[in-house]
Amino acid sequence: MNPKTTVTVTTEPGGGNPTRFSSGRLHLGDRLLKSITWLSAASIIIITIWIAWQLFVFSAPSRHKFGWHFLLTKTWNPVSEHFGALPFIYGTIVTSVFALVIAIPLGVGAAIFLVEMAPRKVSGFLAFLIELLAAVPSVIYGLLGIFLLIPILRSAVVPALKHTLGFLPIFKGPFYGVSVFSAGIVLAIMIVPFIVSVTREVLLAVPREQREASLALGATHWETVWKVAIPIARRGIFGAGFLALARALGETMAVTMVIGNDPTIRASLFSPGYSIAAAIANEFTEAIGRMYIGALIELGLVLFGVTFIINGVARLLIFSTGGNGYES
Amino acid sequence: MFKALRNGLLASIAAALVCTGMATTVNALTLTGAGSTFDNPIFTKWFYVYQQQHPNVQINYQSIGSGGGIEQITQGTVDFGASDGPMTNGQIKRFEKKRGCYILHLPVVIGGEVPIFNIPGVKTSLKFTGKVLANIYLGKITHWNNPEITRLNPGVNLPDADIVVVHRADGSGTTYCFTNYLSVVSPQWAKQVGYATSVNWPVGLGGKGSEGVTGIVQQTPDSIGYDELNYAIVNHITYGYVADKDGKFLHANLATVTKDAAKKAKHMPKDFRVSIVNASGPDCYPISTFSWMLVPTVWHDAAKEKAMVKFLHWMLTKGQKMNASLYYAPLPKNVREMELNAIKRIHVAQ
């Protein structure tokens, strides 16, 4: 019970877990630390539940009128007050998934280069630049999307895609510039820094011994990266994907500027669409009447649900593909 | 040293007290308002100039949107609201029930909407009628070389290209005015779509804000959109002619917009809640609207009431002369006179 024992135990090599104490041995400082950190942790949960509850309460008019049909209806008509969220849900998911499909290979590739290939000085500088990208306000990305990216897409990328993959339904139809496709690419550019940043940290945390052992067994540099470092870091890389996905699902300004804001569901990525966050941002300020405002708040609730479900599914996916990455 | 400091302090407090004594009713008075973003530029100018001339009154305005303005004035969290669309009967009932008084709709400026377009090779300004605009926005006219358009524009070589329709995505008074006009000129539009600050568009792409619509139109070949007149003038955007009620083509400018308002004002209802689209008469530009300031008739703070009435008087007389510098059409004389009469109804609670 005396303090000396505690110290010896925690510093002993390989002995016990120094980060967990039994509450019986707490000193005042420890107790204070425990309550403060406990409060911090609890506040996150409280805020989340409180937001969800408020969204639930204020969306009452729309929830009562439309029920579950709200999720499956395609009409959004503020004049006749008929509201359905399906086109917005569709647009949100499609743009985010499309952005991830582009951003994950790009981001992980960049991180591998930074950690495994680039000279240390170059790596540090590039990582700094990438983190700088994450600090650019999203309205700037939106403007760059309209005035820089869309002309390039229109003149080069889209014609090429139509020429080669034009038989796919997702690349059919006219391209007006603002579209799900443009929104997905702008989102991808916005979330790449998150993926690179987190993946780089995770790869740097892979123990040096693991790499050395692999190389000693005769593996090439590439095999060491692909078969040793990446599997060990896999969980962290998935984590990077979550962070990026959460950002993409909730991104508002940049998306609304390039997506076309048309609440219809079409197979082609070249057609305009709409996302949940964009609809709320666009219509909330001028929305009049309890039903209209209720429907917009219910959209917020739906976004909450969509994020929750997608994150849950992604987490299940990780567990089903081999549990804790560090042990594989 | 402390003594000197204390004396100085006392002196300044005394001076402040004297000042308050001299202007007990309006000293350090702040009026707050909230609402329309369309009015924000002219409000900012008015409130700034007014404060220069009347240093003891400060007016704060938050451009949170018309819906928010109506909500806040109903709740009584601001002294006045501003809206691009008039309050509905239901909203007025709610206001009266909550606040126990009447709400004045005071037209402050007039806005006009103009069609903008981008057709490669076409440099001249196109002509539109309300029916053609409605059919384009309904998706019934899909090509630029449709006879309905070419007939209005002889000599212009219009391409056989799909029309890319662009509208505002965010809720706005601009959309309210534009769809209100389409509802008046096209029975099908009125039935199928209707009018509001944001509607269920049959076709088209949505841009965020005037800059969003303009950006998409300028970036997309063969597109059409609509903008506020002052936005189009300030940014040197070419805009089309629109036929008035008698079929004469008008190029919108501040004079034609004011003329339209003056014409309609002859049949102005007492509460000023009137749509001025498509007035008949020479040089009346058809797509225009009032923007209203929402002021309760009964005030509980005598000082604030006095300051508000004084400001409204100033706004309707001297303030209107500043409109043109920001490309808002000034209110016609007859409307201003009616409003000066209406603000006499504002009084302090007994």
XYZ file of N, CA, C and O in Angstrom, chain A residues 53-144:
368
model
N -30.993 14.063 -29.729
C -32.299 14.266 -29.084
C -32.964 15.551 -29.583
O -34.149 15.568 -29.904
N -32.183 16.623 -29.670
C -32.734 17.887 -30.161
C -33.238 17.748 -31.599
O -34.307 18.239 -31.938
N -32.446 17.079 -32.441
C -32.864 16.863 -33.829
C -34.171 16.087 -33.847
O -35.088 16.382 -34.615
N -34.253 15.082 -32.966
C -35.448 14.247 -32.897
C -36.662 15.086 -32.493
O -37.720 15.023 -33.106
N -36.487 15.916 -31.475
C -37.607 16.719 -30.964
C -38.092 17.720 -32.007
O -39.273 17.812 -32.307
N -37.140 18.470 -32.600
C -37.544 19.537 -33.508
C -38.032 19.025 -34.867
O -38.617 19.764 -35.636
N -37.753 17.766 -35.174
C -38.233 17.237 -36.449
C -39.621 16.626 -36.299
O -40.143 16.033 -37.235
N -40.225 16.793 -35.118
C -41.510 16.143 -34.845
C -42.584 16.371 -35.926
O -43.212 15.396 -36.362
N -42.813 17.629 -36.387
C -43.905 17.817 -37.362
C -43.717 16.936 -38.593
O -44.665 16.283 -39.051
N -42.514 16.909 -39.100
C -42.251 16.140 -40.311
C -42.262 14.639 -40.027
O -42.784 13.852 -40.818
N -41.728 14.229 -38.878
C -41.730 12.792 -38.552
C -43.157 12.271 -38.437
O -43.485 11.201 -38.943
N -44.020 13.062 -37.784
C -45.400 12.602 -37.603
C -46.146 12.529 -38.921
O -46.939 11.634 -39.140
N -45.868 13.502 -39.807
C -46.631 13.522 -41.049
C -46.173 12.443 -42.025
O -46.984 11.773 -42.646
N -44.863 12.272 -42.165
C -44.370 11.386 -43.220
C -43.935 10.010 -42.720
O -43.844 9.077 -43.503
N -43.618 9.896 -41.431
C -43.181 8.616 -40.899
C -41.944 8.106 -41.624
O -41.088 8.881 -42.030
N -41.885 6.787 -41.802
C -40.721 6.192 -42.467
C -40.690 6.504 -43.958
O -39.668 6.359 -44.611
N -41.844 6.925 -44.515
C -41.868 7.252 -45.946
C -40.887 8.366 -46.274
O -40.452 8.502 -47.411
N -40.575 9.163 -45.267
C -39.625 10.261 -45.463
C -38.327 9.744 -46.091
O -37.728 10.389 -46.931
N -37.922 8.548 -45.671
C -36.655 7.995 -46.145
C -36.743 7.462 -47.563
O -35.733 7.269 -48.226
N -37.966 7.180 -48.026
C -38.112 6.486 -49.309
C -38.763 7.345 -50.381
O -38.886 6.917 -51.526
N -39.180 8.568 -50.012
C -39.868 9.415 -50.983
C -38.860 10.254 -51.751
O -37.864 10.704 -51.182
N -39.168 10.457 -53.064
C -38.221 11.186 -53.896
C -38.600 12.652 -54.092
O -37.846 13.415 -54.674
N -39.796 13.058 -53.618
C -40.223 14.443 -53.842
C -39.676 15.352 -52.748
O -39.631 14.960 -51.583
N -39.303 16.551 -53.150
C -38.941 17.578 -52.165
C -39.621 18.855 -52.624
O -39.119 19.559 -53.482
N -40.792 19.124 -52.112
C -41.581 20.245 -52.610
C -41.994 21.187 -51.479
O -42.967 20.933 -50.772
N -41.237 22.279 -51.294
C -41.549 23.207 -50.207
C -42.894 23.914 -50.399
O -43.482 24.378 -49.425
N -43.380 24.015 -51.647
C -44.630 24.733 -51.876
C -45.814 23.927 -51.353
O -46.651 24.419 -50.604
N -45.867 22.625 -51.747
C -46.979 21.792 -51.290
C -46.641 21.078 -49.980
O -47.445 20.310 -49.459
N -45.432 21.327 -49.451
C -44.972 20.717 -48.196
C -45.002 19.197 -48.221
O -45.495 18.548 -47.310
N -44.480 18.638 -49.321
C -44.251 17.190 -49.379
C -42.747 16.961 -49.391
O -42.063 17.462 -50.274
N -42.278 16.231 -48.407
C -40.835 16.106 -48.281
C -40.399 14.646 -48.219
O -41.009 13.831 -47.526
N -39.343 14.346 -48.961
C -38.736 13.025 -48.912
C -37.233 13.169 -49.029
O -36.746 14.058 -49.724
N -36.500 12.295 -48.349
C -35.057 12.495 -48.234
C -34.240 11.632 -49.184
O -33.025 11.782 -49.256
N -34.904 10.729 -49.928
C -34.142 9.726 -50.669
C -33.075 10.313 -51.604
O -31.926 9.856 -51.569
N -33.406 11.315 -52.440
C -32.372 11.831 -53.349
C -31.170 12.396 -52.594
O -30.032 12.279 -53.054
N -31.414 12.980 -51.420
C -30.322 13.565 -50.646
C -29.445 12.468 -50.030
O -28.223 12.576 -50.015
N -30.120 11.422 -49.517
C -29.358 10.310 -48.945
C -28.482 9.689 -50.025
O -27.287 9.455 -49.846
N -29.107 9.458 -51.193
C -28.385 8.863 -52.315
C -27.174 9.724 -52.684
O -26.048 9.219 -52.792
N -27.402 11.026 -52.853
C -26.319 11.923 -53.258
C -25.193 11.950 -52.243
O -24.012 11.949 -52.604
N -25.564 11.946 -50.959
C -24.546 11.990 -49.906
C -23.667 10.748 -49.955
O -22.436 10.830 -49.921
N -24.318 9.578 -50.051
C -23.556 8.336 -50.027
C -22.706 8.190 -51.290
O -21.524 7.864 -51.221
N -23.313 8.467 -52.449
C -22.571 8.270 -53.696
C -21.348 9.182 -53.765
O -20.245 8.723 -54.082
N -21.514 10.475 -53.430
C -20.350 11.370 -53.514
C -19.268 10.936 -52.529
O -18.088 10.929 -52.868
N -19.677 10.539 -51.312
C -18.674 10.183 -50.299
C -17.936 8.907 -50.684
O -16.706 8.838 -50.575
N -18.687 7.905 -51.141
C -18.041 6.639 -51.501
C -17.126 6.844 -52.704
O -15.991 6.363 -52.733
N -17.620 7.598 -53.687
C -16.806 7.882 -54.876
C -15.514 8.603 -54.467
O -14.418 8.276 -54.942
N -15.648 9.558 -53.554
C -14.467 10.293 -53.087
C -13.484 9.349 -52.403
O -12.272 9.419 -52.630
N -14.015 8.412 -51.586
C -13.133 7.473 -50.887
C -12.413 6.570 -51.868
O -11.224 6.279 -51.707
N -13.156 6.120 -52.904
C -12.564 5.214 -53.888
C -11.355 5.880 -54.547
O -10.343 5.239 -54.820
N -11.447 7.179 -54.775
C -10.301 7.881 -55.360
C -9.242 8.177 -54.303
O -8.053 8.001 -54.522
N -9.700 8.605 -53.127
C -8.761 9.162 -52.152
C -7.945 8.103 -51.422
O -6.787 8.351 -51.091
N -8.524 6.920 -51.185
C -7.776 5.935 -50.400
C -6.520 5.444 -51.127
O -5.426 5.518 -50.556
N -6.622 4.983 -52.377
C -5.387 4.570 -53.050
C -4.372 5.708 -53.140
O -3.180 5.524 -52.876
N -4.888 6.910 -53.451
C -4.017 8.076 -53.597
C -3.331 8.396 -52.270
O -2.111 8.583 -52.207
N -4.121 8.432 -51.203
C -3.603 8.824 -49.897
C -2.644 7.790 -49.338
O -1.557 8.125 -48.848
N -3.029 6.506 -49.432
C -2.171 5.453 -48.890
C -0.883 5.388 -49.705
O 0.217 5.257 -49.147
N -1.010 5.535 -51.026
C 0.179 5.535 -51.885
C 1.130 6.645 -51.478
O 2.337 6.425 -51.308
N 0.579 7.826 -51.285
C 1.423 8.968 -50.914
C 2.095 8.724 -49.570
O 3.283 9.008 -49.393
N 1.334 8.142 -48.629
C 1.898 7.898 -47.298
C 3.026 6.877 -47.379
O 4.071 7.035 -46.733
N 2.839 5.817 -48.187
C 3.892 4.803 -48.327
C 5.153 5.455 -48.876
O 6.262 5.244 -48.370
N 4.962 6.310 -49.884
C 6.128 6.987 -50.450
C 6.835 7.823 -49.391
O 8.049 7.757 -49.238
N 6.056 8.577 -48.634
C 6.641 9.474 -47.641
C 7.419 8.721 -46.574
O 8.481 9.152 -46.138
N 6.884 7.564 -46.147
C 7.511 6.850 -45.045
C 8.633 5.945 -45.536
O 9.714 5.903 -44.953
N 8.388 5.221 -46.619
C 9.301 4.148 -47.003
C 10.331 4.556 -48.049
O 11.401 3.977 -48.114
N 9.967 5.482 -48.913
C 10.857 5.757 -50.041
C 11.561 7.112 -49.936
O 12.747 7.215 -50.191
N 10.813 8.155 -49.592
C 11.368 9.507 -49.686
C 12.463 9.717 -48.650
O 12.400 9.165 -47.551
N 13.466 10.534 -49.004
C 14.465 10.912 -48.003
C 13.777 11.639 -46.852
O 12.762 12.310 -47.066
N 14.343 11.506 -45.665
C 13.671 12.017 -44.486
C 13.302 13.493 -44.589
O 12.211 13.911 -44.233
N 14.246 14.317 -45.120
C 13.992 15.765 -45.196
C 12.802 16.065 -46.108
O 11.908 16.833 -45.769
N 12.814 15.434 -47.284
C 11.733 15.631 -48.249
C 10.414 15.198 -47.620
O 9.392 15.869 -47.718
N 10.460 14.054 -46.928
C 9.266 13.489 -46.314
C 8.633 14.467 -45.331
O 7.435 14.734 -45.374
N 9.482 15.029 -44.447
C 8.970 15.973 -43.458
C 8.330 17.185 -44.111
O 7.239 17.612 -43.739
N 8.989 17.715 -45.144
C 8.491 18.907 -45.820
C 7.168 18.618 -46.534
O 6.202 19.382 -46.433
N 7.124 17.471 -47.227
C 5.903 17.117 -47.947
C 4.742 16.897 -46.980
O 3.612 17.325 -47.233
N 5.040 16.246 -45.853
C 3.989 15.998 -44.867
C 3.427 17.318 -44.354
O 2.217 17.475 -44.170
N 4.324 18.292 -44.182
C 3.898 19.614 -43.742
C 2.965 20.245 -44.787
O 1.909 20.787 -44.459
N 3.347 20.128 -46.054
C 2.520 20.685 -47.131
C 1.138 20.040 -47.149
O 0.120 20.703 -47.327
N 1.112 18.720 -46.950
C -0.156 17.997 -47.001
C -1.068 18.427 -45.864
O -2.268 18.629 -46.040
N -0.453 18.623 -44.678
C -1.272 19.074 -43.557
C -1.795 20.490 -43.793
O -2.875 20.858 -43.345
N -1.030 21.266 -44.544
C -1.457 22.615 -44.909
C -2.727 22.545 -45.764
O -3.640 23.354 -45.618
N -2.780 21.552 -46.642
C -3.946 21.362 -47.513
C -5.216 21.183 -46.693
O -6.290 21.640 -47.073
N -5.068 20.483 -45.547
C -6.236 20.208 -44.713
C -6.782 21.484 -44.080
O -7.918 21.525 -43.635
N -5.964 22.541 -44.057
C -6.400 23.775 -43.405
C -7.060 24.752 -44.371
O -7.529 25.803 -43.958
N -7.102 24.415 -45.663
C -7.729 25.317 -46.635
C -9.244 25.309 -46.412
O -9.846 24.241 -46.322
N -9.886 26.478 -46.312
C -11.339 26.507 -46.092
C -12.087 25.864 -47.258
O -11.649 25.968 -48.409
N -13.214 25.222 -46.940
C -13.872 24.441 -47.979
C -14.462 25.313 -49.080
O -14.607 24.872 -50.213
N -14.781 26.589 -48.770
C -15.326 27.445 -49.822
C -14.282 27.658 -50.928
O -14.612 27.763 -52.109
N -13.002 27.635 -50.528
C -11.929 27.779 -51.522
C -11.920 26.555 -52.441
O -11.785 26.669 -53.660
N -12.085 25.370 -51.838
C -12.155 24.157 -52.658
C -13.329 24.232 -53.629
O -13.240 23.811 -54.770
N -14.452 24.782 -53.143
C -15.628 24.915 -54.000
C -15.350 25.826 -55.183
O -15.655 25.501 -56.333
N -14.736 26.974 -54.902
C -14.432 27.927 -55.973
C -13.438 27.329 -56.962
O -13.609 27.447 -58.176
N -12.390 26.664 -56.430
C -11.428 26.012 -57.315
C -12.139 24.971 -58.167
O -11.836 24.794 -59.342
